[in-house]
Amino acid sequence: MRDVLDDDLAELYPVRGSDDVRLARLREQLFAEKPRPRSYRWVGIAAAAVAVVMITGLVVLLRPASRDAPATMPTAPATSLQEAATLLEVAGKPSARYKRVKYRIWEVRGAGDPFTASAVEFEFDVWLPTAPGEMVVIYRRFTGGHRLVAGADRPARDVVPEDYRGPVLWSSFCASTPCEEETANQSMGTDPLQMLETASPAMLSPFTTNEEKAALYRRLAESPQIRWDGGKVSADGGKTVFTIDPATGQVSGSEQRKAIDARIPADTVTTSVTITYEWTDQRPS
């Protein structure tokens, strides 16, 4: 074992013949020490490795524990639609049973005599199985939350009928997997305002795949009038703004200003959506 230690020390620290005495003393000191607890031994090894890097200038590559495991590198936050598309394309495939997409929506609704306009809150909860042939579960509910926008202050139920379950955010219906968003690959034209309007269902749909969404981002990026500002995607004069999380590339929200009644201020956000994503092995029965 001492021979092996000599060889290892000689490789790390090439010594002259005159240094044999110093090397022998170092070896004797190492073998004379009492064994230390296992946890301290690892600390010493780590410190020694750092010292080797500092002294010799070596670059140490940390490899996965498994020889066949793919090495992953951290990806910088996106600064454009193209980079957000790349984040989606390189995202890993989670092994969880369900993709949960949760929507919190504020929608401005009005009622007359006396006129009132209120922003009312809805929640959508989508449980999308990753395996084929399984049932898709979607819960939609009015939370009871409301804020007066214009006119008389009236109860929220005056503007939310009993059978109303919230605004329509996407186009496709899916009862079981696999699911497909029918608007994901449709033509968007060349007008930047129309492009954002046309893209809205696919951008918000839980059924749009990462690959389809990445292709959608790249088509939007072809228009120089469509801008990226810290994750906000918009066009001058447009009524729709999307928010994309720069860390993941996923759509995290949207806002629309589409007041159809002159009594509602023109700059009012008439629909706002916040989206969160989660992967889980459990869902409500």
mmCIF file with all atom_site columns, C-alpha atoms in Angstrom, residues 11 44 92 170 179 254 271:
data_model
loop_
_atom_site.group_PDB
_atom_site.id
_atom_site.type_symbol
_atom_site.label_atom_id
_atom_site.label_alt_id
_atom_site.label_comp_id
_atom_site.label_asym_id
_atom_site.label_entity_id
_atom_site.label_seq_id
_atom_site.pdbx_PDB_ins_code
_atom_site.Cartn_x
_atom_site.Cartn_y
_atom_site.Cartn_z
_atom_site.occupancy
_atom_site.B_iso_or_equiv
_atom_site.pdbx_formal_charge
_atom_site.auth_seq_id
_atom_site.auth_comp_id
_atom_site.auth_asym_id
_atom_site.auth_atom_id
_atom_site.pdbx_PDB_model_num
ATOM 1 C CA . GLU A 1 11  ? 2.254   11.773 -9.802  1.00 0.00 ? 11  GLU A CA 1
ATOM 2 C CA . GLY A 1 44  ? -10.210 15.611 4.326   1.00 0.00 ? 44  GLY A CA 1
ATOM 3 C CA . GLY A 1 92  ? -36.740 16.713 -19.416 1.00 0.00 ? 92  GLY A CA 1
ATOM 4 C CA . TRP A 1 170 ? -58.647 27.048 -25.384 1.00 0.00 ? 170 TRP A CA 1
ATOM 5 C CA . CYS A 1 179 ? -54.880 15.025 -26.103 1.00 0.00 ? 179 CYS A CA 1
ATOM 6 C CA . SER A 1 254 ? -51.866 36.516 -20.113 1.00 0.00 ? 254 SER A CA 1
ATOM 7 C CA . THR A 1 271 ? -59.367 39.024 -18.709 1.00 0.00 ? 271 THR A CA 1
#
